XYZ file of N, CA and C in Angstrom:
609
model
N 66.481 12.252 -15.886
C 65.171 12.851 -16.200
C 65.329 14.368 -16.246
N 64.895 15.078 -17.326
C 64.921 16.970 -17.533
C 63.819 16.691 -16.363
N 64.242 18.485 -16.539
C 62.522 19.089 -16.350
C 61.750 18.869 -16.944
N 61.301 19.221 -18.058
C 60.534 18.607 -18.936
C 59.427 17.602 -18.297
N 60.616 16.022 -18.394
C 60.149 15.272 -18.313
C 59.638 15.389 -16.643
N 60.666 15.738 -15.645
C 59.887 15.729 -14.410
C 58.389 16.976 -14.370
N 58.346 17.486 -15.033
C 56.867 18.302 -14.871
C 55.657 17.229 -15.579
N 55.854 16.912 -16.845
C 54.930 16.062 -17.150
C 54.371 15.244 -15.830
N 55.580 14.426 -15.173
C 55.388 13.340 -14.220
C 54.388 13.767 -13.462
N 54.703 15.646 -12.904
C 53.814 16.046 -11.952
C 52.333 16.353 -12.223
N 52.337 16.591 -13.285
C 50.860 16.909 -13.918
C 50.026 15.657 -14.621
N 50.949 14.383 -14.355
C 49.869 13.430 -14.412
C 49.386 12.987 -12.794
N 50.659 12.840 -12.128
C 50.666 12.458 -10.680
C 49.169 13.441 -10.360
N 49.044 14.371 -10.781
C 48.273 15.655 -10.475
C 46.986 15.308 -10.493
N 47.078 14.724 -11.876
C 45.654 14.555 -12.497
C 45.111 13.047 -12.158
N 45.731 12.410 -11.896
C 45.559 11.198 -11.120
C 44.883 11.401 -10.225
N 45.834 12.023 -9.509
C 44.557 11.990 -8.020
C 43.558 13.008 -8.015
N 43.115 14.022 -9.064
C 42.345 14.837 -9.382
C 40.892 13.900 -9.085
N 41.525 12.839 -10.416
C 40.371 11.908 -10.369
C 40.074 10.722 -9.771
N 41.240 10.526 -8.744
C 40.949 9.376 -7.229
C 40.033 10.632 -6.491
N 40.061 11.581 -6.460
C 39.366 12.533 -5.411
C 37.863 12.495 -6.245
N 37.949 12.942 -7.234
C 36.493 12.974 -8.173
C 35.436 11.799 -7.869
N 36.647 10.694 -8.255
C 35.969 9.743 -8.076
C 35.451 9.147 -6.695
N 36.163 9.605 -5.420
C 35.273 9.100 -4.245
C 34.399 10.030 -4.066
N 34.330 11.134 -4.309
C 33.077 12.478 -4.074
C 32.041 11.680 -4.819
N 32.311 11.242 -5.932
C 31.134 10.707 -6.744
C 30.866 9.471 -6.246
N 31.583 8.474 -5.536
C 31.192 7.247 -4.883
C 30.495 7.563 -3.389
N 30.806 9.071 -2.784
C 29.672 8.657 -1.711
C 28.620 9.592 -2.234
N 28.683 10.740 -3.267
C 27.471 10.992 -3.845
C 25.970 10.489 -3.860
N 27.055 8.759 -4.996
C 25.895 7.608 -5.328
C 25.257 7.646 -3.907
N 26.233 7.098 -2.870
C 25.298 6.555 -1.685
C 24.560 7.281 -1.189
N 24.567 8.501 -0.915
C 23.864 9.648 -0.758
C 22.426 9.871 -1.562
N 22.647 9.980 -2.708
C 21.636 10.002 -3.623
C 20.472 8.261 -3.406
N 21.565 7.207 -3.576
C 20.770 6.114 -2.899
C 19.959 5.827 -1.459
N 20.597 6.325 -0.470
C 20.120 6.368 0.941
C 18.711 7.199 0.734
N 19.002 8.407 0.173
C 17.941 9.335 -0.046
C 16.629 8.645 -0.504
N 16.699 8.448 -1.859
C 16.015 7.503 -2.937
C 15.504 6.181 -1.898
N 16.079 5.626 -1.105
C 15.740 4.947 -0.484
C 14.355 4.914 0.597
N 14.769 6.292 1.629
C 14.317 7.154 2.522
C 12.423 7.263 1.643
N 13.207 8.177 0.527
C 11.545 8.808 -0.026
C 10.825 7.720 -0.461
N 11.620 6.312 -1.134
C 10.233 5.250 -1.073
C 9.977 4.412 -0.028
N 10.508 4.685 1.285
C 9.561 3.774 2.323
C 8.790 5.070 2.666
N 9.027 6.499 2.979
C 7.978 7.114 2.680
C 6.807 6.877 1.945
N 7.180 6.953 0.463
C 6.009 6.382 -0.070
C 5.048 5.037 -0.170
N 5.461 4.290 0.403
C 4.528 2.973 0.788
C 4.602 3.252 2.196
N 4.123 4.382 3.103
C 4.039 4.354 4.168
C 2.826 3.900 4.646
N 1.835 4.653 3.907
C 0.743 4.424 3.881
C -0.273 3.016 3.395
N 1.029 2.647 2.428
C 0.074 0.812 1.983
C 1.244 -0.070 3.311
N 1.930 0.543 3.793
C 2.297 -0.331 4.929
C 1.482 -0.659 6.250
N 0.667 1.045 6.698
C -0.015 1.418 7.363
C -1.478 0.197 7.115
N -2.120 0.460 6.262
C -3.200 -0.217 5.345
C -3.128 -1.870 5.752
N -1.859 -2.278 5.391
C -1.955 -3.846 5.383
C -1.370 -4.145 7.093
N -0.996 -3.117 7.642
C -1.017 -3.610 9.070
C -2.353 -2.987 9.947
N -3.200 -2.444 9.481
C -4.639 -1.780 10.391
C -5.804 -2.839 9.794
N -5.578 -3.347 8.460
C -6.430 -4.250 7.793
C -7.037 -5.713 9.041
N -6.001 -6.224 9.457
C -6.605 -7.122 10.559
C -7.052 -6.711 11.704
N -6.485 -5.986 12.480
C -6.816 -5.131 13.062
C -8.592 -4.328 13.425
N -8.634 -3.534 11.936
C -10.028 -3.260 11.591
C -11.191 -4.645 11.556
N -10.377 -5.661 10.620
C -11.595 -6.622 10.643
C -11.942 -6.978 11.931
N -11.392 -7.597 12.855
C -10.999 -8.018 14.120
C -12.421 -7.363 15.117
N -12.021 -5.682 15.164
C -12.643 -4.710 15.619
C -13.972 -4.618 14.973
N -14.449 -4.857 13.511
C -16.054 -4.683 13.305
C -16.334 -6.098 13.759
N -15.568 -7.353 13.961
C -16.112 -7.906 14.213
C -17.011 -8.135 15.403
N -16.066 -7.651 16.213
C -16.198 -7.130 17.976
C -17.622 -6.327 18.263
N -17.502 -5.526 17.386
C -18.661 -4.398 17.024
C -19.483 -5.106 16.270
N -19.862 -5.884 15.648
C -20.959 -6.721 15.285
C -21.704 -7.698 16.306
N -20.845 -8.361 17.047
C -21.490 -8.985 18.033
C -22.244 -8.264 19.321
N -21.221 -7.635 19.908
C -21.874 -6.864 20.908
C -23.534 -5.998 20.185
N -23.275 -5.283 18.695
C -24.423 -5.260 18.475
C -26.051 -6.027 18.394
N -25.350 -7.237 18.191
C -26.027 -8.017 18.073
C -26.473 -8.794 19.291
N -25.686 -8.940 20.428
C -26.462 -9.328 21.970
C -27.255 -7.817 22.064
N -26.757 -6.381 22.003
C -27.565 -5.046 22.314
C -29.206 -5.195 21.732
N -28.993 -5.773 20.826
C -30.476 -5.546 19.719
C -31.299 -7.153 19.457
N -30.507 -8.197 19.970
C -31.007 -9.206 19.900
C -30.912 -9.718 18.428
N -30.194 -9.698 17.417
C -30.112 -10.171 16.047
C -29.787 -11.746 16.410
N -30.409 -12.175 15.583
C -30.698 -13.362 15.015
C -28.982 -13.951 14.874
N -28.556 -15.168 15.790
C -27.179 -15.449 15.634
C -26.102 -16.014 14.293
N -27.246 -16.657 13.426
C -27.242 -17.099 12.108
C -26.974 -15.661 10.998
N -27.436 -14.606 11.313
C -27.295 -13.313 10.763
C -25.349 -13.123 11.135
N -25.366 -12.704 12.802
C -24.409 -12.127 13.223
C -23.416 -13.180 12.871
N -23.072 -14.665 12.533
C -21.824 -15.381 12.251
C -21.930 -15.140 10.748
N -23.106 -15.061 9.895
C -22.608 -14.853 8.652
C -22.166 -13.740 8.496
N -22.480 -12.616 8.929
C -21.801 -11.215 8.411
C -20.035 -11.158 8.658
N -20.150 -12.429 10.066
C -18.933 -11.730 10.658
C -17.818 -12.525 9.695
N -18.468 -14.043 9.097
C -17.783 -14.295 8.383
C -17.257 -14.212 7.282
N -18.265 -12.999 6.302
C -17.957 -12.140 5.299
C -16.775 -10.940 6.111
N -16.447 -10.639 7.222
C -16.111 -9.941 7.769
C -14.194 -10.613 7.416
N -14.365 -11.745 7.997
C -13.300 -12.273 8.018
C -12.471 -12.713 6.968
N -13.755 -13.345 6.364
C -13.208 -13.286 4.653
C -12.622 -12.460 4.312
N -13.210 -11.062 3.892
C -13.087 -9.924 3.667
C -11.396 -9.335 3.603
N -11.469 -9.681 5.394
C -9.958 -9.526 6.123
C -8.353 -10.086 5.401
N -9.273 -11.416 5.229
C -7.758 -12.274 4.520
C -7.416 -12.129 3.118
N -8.603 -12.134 2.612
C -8.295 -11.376 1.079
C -7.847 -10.403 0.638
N -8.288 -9.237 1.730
C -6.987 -7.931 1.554
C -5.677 -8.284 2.460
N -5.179 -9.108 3.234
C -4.057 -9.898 3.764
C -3.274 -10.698 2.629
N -4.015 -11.240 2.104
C -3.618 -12.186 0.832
C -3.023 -11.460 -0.505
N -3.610 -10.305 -0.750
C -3.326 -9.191 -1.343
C -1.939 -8.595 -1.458
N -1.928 -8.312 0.062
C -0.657 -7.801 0.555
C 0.138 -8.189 0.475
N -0.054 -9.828 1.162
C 1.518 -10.593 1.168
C 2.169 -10.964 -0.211
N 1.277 -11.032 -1.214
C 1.797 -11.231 -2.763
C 2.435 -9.900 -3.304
N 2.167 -8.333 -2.543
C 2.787 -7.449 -3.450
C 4.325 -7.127 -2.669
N 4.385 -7.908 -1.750
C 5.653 -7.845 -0.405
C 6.307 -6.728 -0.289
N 6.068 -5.648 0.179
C 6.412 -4.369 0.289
C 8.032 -4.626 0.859
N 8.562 -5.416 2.071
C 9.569 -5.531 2.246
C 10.690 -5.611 1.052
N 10.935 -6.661 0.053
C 11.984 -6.696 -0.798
C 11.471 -5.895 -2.328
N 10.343 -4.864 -1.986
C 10.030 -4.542 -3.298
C 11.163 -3.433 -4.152
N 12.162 -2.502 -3.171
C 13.091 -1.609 -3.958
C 14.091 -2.233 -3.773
N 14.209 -3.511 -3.629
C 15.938 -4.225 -4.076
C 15.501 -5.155 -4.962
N 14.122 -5.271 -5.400
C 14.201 -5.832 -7.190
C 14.488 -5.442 -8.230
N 14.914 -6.106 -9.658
C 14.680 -5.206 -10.155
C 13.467 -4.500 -11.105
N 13.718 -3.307 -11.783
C 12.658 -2.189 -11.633
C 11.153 -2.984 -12.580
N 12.066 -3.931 -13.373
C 10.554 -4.379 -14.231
C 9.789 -5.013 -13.370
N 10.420 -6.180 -13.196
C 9.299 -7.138 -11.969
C 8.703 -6.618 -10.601
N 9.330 -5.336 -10.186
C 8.932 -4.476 -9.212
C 7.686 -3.433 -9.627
N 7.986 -3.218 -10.326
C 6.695 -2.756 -11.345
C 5.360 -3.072 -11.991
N 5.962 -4.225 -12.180
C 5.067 -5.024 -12.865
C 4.148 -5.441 -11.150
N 4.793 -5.884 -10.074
C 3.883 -6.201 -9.617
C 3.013 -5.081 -8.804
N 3.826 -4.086 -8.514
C 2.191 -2.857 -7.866
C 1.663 -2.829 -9.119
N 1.995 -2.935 -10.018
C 0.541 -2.612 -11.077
C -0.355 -3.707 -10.763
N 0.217 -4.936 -10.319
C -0.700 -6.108 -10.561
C -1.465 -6.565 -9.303
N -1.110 -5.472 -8.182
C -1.458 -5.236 -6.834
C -2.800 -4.233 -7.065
N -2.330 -3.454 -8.071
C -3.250 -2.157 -8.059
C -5.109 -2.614 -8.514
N -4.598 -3.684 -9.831
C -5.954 -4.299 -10.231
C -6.193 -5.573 -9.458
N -5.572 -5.933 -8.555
C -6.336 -7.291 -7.501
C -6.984 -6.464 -6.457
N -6.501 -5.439 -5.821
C -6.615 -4.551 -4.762
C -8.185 -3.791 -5.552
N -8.362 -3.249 -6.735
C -9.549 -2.962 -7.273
C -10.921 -3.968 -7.668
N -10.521 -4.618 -7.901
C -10.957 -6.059 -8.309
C -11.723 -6.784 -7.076
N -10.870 -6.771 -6.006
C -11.338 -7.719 -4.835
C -12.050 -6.653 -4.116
N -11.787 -5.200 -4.130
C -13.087 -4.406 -3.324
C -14.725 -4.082 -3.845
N -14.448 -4.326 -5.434
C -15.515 -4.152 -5.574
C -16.494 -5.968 -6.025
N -15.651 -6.853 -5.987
C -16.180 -8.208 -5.469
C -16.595 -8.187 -3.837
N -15.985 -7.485 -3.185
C -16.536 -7.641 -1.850
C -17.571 -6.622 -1.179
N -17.481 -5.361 -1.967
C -18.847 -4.417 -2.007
C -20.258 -5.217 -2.329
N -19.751 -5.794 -4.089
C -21.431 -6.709 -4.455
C -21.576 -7.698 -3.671
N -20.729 -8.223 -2.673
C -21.307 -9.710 -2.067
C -22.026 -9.478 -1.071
N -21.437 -7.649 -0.565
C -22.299 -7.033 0.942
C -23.642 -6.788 0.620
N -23.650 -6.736 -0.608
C -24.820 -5.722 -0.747
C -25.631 -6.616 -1.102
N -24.784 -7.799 -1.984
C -26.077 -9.024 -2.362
C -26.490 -10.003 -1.112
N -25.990 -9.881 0.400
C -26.142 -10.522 1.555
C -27.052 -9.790 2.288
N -27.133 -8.748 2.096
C -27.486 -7.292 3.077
C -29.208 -7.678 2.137
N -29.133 -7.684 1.145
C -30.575 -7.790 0.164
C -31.096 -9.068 0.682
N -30.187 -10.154 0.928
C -31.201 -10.901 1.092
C -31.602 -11.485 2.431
N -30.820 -10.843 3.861
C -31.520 -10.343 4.542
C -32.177 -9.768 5.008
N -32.718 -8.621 4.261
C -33.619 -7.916 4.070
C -34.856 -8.113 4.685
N -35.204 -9.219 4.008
C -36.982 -9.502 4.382
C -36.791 -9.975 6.101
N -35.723 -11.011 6.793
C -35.638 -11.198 7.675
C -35.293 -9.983 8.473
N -34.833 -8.980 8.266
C -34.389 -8.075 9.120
C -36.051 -7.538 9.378
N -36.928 -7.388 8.010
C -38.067 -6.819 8.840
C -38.987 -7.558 9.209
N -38.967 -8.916 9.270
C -39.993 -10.043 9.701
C -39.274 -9.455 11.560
N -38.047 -9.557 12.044
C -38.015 -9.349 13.120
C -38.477 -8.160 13.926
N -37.932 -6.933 13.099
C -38.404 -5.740 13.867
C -39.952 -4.601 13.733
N -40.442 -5.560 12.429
C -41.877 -4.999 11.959
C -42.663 -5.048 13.445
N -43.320 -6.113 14.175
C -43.164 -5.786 15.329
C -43.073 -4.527 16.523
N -42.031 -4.652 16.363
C -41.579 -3.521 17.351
C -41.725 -1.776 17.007
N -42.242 -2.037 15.676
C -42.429 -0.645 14.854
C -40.953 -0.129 14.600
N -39.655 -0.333 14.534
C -38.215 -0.119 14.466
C -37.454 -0.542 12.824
N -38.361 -1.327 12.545
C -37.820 -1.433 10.767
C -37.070 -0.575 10.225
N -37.840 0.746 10.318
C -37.301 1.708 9.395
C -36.026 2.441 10.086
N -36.126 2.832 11.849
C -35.246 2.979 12.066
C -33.645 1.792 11.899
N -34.150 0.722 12.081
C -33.103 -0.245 11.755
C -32.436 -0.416 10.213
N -33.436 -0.210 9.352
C -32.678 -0.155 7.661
C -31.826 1.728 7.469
N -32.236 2.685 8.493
C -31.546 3.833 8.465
C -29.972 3.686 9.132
N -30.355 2.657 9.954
C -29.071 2.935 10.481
C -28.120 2.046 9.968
N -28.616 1.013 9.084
C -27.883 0.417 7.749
C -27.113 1.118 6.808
N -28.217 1.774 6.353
C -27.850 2.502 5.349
C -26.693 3.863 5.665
N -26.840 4.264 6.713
C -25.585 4.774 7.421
C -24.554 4.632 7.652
N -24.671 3.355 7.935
C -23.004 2.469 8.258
C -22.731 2.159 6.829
N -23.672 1.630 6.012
C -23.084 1.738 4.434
C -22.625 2.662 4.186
N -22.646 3.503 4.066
C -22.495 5.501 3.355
C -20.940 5.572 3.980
N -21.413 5.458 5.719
C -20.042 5.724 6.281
C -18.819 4.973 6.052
N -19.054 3.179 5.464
C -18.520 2.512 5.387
C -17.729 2.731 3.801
N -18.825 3.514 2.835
C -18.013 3.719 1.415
C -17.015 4.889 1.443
N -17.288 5.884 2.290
C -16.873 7.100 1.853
C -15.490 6.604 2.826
N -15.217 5.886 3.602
C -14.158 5.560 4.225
C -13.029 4.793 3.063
N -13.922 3.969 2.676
C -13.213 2.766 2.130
C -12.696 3.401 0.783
N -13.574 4.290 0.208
C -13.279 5.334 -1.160
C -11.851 5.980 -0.498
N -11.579 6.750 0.518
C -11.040 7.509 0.885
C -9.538 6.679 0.833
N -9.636 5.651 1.616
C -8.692 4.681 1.241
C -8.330 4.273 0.443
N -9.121 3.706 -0.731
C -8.679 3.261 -1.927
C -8.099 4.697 -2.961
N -8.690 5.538 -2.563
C -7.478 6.916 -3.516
C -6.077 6.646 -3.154
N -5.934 6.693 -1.793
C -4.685 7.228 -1.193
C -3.957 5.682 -1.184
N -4.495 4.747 -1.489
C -3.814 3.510 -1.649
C -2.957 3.262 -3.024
N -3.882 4.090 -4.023
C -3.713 3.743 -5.575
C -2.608 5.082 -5.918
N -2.780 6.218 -4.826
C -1.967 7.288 -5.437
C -0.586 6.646 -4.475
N -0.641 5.521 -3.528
C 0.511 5.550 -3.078
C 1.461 4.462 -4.255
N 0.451 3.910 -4.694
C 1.122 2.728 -5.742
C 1.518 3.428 -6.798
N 1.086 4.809 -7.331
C 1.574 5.827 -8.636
C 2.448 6.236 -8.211
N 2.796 6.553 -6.732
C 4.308 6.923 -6.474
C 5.356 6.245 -6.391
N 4.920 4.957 -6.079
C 6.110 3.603 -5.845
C 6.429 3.837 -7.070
N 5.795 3.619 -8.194
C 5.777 2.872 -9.484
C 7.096 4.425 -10.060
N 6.831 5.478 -9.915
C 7.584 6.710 -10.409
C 8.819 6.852 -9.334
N 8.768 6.278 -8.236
C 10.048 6.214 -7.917
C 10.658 5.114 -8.348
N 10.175 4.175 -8.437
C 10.961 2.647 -9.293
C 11.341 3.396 -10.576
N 11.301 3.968 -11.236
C 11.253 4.623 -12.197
C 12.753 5.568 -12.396
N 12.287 6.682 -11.672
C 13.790 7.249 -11.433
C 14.562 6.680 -10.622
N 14.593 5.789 -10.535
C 15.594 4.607 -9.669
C 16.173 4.248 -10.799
N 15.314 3.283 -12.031
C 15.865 3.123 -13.010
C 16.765 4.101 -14.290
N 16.023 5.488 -13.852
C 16.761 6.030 -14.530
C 18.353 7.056 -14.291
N 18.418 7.045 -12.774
C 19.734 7.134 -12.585
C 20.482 5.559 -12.621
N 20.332 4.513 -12.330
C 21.111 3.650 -12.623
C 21.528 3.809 -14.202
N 20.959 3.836 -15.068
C 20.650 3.804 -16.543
C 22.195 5.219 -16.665
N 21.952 6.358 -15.874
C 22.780 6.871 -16.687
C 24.029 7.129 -15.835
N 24.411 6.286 -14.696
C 25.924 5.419 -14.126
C 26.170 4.471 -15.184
């Protein structure tokens, strides 16, 4: 073998491992960049994680708070099991919700069917709150007349439909407040599924 030929040898030997070195910088890169990517979307469903674990929880608790109201004020027991059972309803249907959009295996699918389903989370999740707003409001109406056959009486009617209408107000501007930050958490899943797909796309 010349020189020649032994320099060539060295400047491939060279370049060889140029790119065994390139190439593991760029193999823990990926993982790096993946771990990361990983990190920022359980961040981002932190909050619909939060949501579908306070959801029973909350129902549970107005329910608690319905009864005791109801031994405090004396309501009618036929009143207090139906509300509570719109209560409960209520509960499992946003439970039912949840368990179909399965937050656990949702960033090791892949990106279409992962996609496809918070979108399809986003309109059941819209869909079933405002089916369960009109059913309050069409239950709440038609107790109505009974709420003031009981407290007309006592002269308290009006304070009793105020303090309805209070817990309504307080009850929308909550539930509004939630449903933003629910729907902006599903616009972020959906855009990190997204650039998920689009660094795979250009490995």
């Amino acid at each position: 073998m010349n020189k020649e030929e032994f320099d060539i040898n060295q400047e491939l030997d060279q370049m060889r491992q140029d790119y065994a070195n390139l190439k593991e910088q760029f193999d823990k890169q990926q993982i790096i960049n993946e771990q990361l990517m990983e990190k920022a979307f359980k961040s981002d469903i932190r909050w619909l994680t939060f949501d579908k674990k306070s959801t029973p929880i909350a129902g549970i608790a107005l329910v608690l708070v319905l009864i005791s109201f109801s031994i405090w004020r004396n309501v009618p027991w036929n009143v207090t099991i139906l509300l509570s059972a719109f209560m409960m309803i209520a509960t499992l249907a946003v439970s039912w919700v949840y368990k179909k959009l399965s937050l656990d295996t949702l960033f090791g699918e892949d990106i279409l069917t992962a996609t496809k389903r918070v979108r399809r989370f986003k309109q059941q999740y819209l869909w079933l709150l405002l089916a369960l707003w009109a059913a309050l409001l069409v239950i709440l109406g038609a107790l109505s007349p009974m709420i003031y056959r009981i407290w007309s009486p006592s002269g308290k009617t009006t304070s009793v439909f105020v303090m309805l209408a209070v817990g309504i107000i307080i009850c929308s501007v909550v539930n509004v407040f939630s449903f933003r930050r629910i729907m902006q958490a599903c616009d972020k899943v959906v855009e990190r599924l997204q650039l998920k797909d689009d660094t795979s796309t250009r490995e």
